[in-house]
Amino acid sequence: MSYVTIHGKTRLLAPALLAVALAACSGKDDSAPAAAGTPATPAAQAPAPAVSAKVQSMGTDQLRDSASTALRENRMYAPAGDNAMEYYLALRDKLPDDAAVKSALTDLQPYTLIAAEQSLAREDFPEAQRLVALIEKVDPTAPALPRLKQGISRGMEVAVKRTQEETDKVKKDAENRAKQLVEQQRLAQQQAAEATAAQQLAARQEAARKESERLEAERQAAAKREADARAAAQQVAAAPKPAAAAPTLRAVSTPAPRYPADALRSGTSGEVLVELTVGTDGSVTEARVLRANPPRVFDREALNAVRRWRFEPISSPTTTRRTLAFQPNQ
């Protein structure tokens, strides 16, 4: 198959493959909103080269074959190091005057731009940076670049700030619960001391009574002391303990849901609030829909997507909520 023929197929296949490619290639981490969970703080990393060293080391024939295969398999811009964008960029470096290569990159750039915006929307900043690097290598003057870069910078700042605020809130709540427990213990000790003093006074008064009543009075005092001690112990045992802070959820893989075909054709949008339980191994063990608008349109796809999510292992199972938005123009 000639290179020109491959490029011609690129123009024919690209529009038809958009929906499938976006679902297959953009399923990355979603740190969402941390509704009840705590989002992962984005790590500051040195940007990787737009085209991997492995791809750059390939020959032109191998690059053409790899680009053709990537297009057939809907790998237009992902995964990193094995996608049509990187193969064509490497070809352009080797064949800078090849018009077909330039045209192929022009065709692929809009899809990469959409994927970058989606990654930014779900706070997958490393993937968004990688896609922006591809766009910038294709066209350093692309109008969307400043907006995307600014969005990544602001998004990372917001995520860091949100993480700090949630950490501070958890710490403050724990401190308040600890203070409450100390105060409850102090009151219990005071009550126990007062009860003991009252018992001692009753014992002294009882000793002054007639000798015939002394033994009975001591027995009653002993029984009362034992009952009071049990009551005091029950009060201490029933004192509320500070609840353990929920484990921090750090997403590893959060594929985006598939857009239902009927809803896509009709242009229907909506959102689904899902409650999910994450096990200690990081997998989603339970998921259920709490609220959906409109009802029963996106529920199934939202649950299917959430059940495939993966997080880093945690010390104990935890339950959180996530809102999945469905917009036909995204």
Coordinates of N, CA and C in Angstrom, one line a residue, residues 3 60 64 90-99 101-102:
Y3 N 2.1 5.2 0.4 CA 1.9 6.2 1.5 C 0.7 7.2 1.1
T60 N 11.6 5.6 7.8 CA 10.4 6.1 7.2 C 9.4 5.0 6.8
R64 N 5.6 4.8 8.2 CA 4.3 4.8 7.4 C 3.4 3.6 7.7
A90 N 7.0 12.2 13.4 CA 8.4 11.7 13.2 C 8.6 11.7 11.7
L91 N 7.6 11.3 10.9 CA 7.8 11.3 9.4 C 8.0 12.7 8.9
R92 N 7.3 13.7 9.5 CA 7.5 15.1 9.0 C 9.0 15.6 9.3
D93 N 9.5 15.1 10.5 CA 10.9 15.5 10.8 C 11.9 14.9 9.8
K94 N 11.5 13.7 9.3 CA 12.4 13.0 8.3 C 12.1 13.5 6.9
L95 N 10.8 13.9 6.6 CA 10.4 14.3 5.3 C 9.7 15.6 5.4
P96 N 10.4 16.7 5.7 CA 9.8 18.0 6.0 C 9.0 18.6 4.8
D97 N 9.2 18.1 3.6 CA 8.5 18.7 2.5 C 7.4 17.8 1.9
D98 N 7.1 16.7 2.6 CA 6.1 15.8 2.2 C 4.7 16.4 2.5
A99 N 4.0 16.8 1.5 CA 2.7 17.4 1.7 C 1.6 16.5 2.3
V101 N 2.1 14.1 4.5 CA 2.3 14.1 5.9 C 1.8 15.3 6.6
K102 N 2.0 16.5 6.0 CA 1.5 17.7 6.6 C -0.1 17.7 6.6

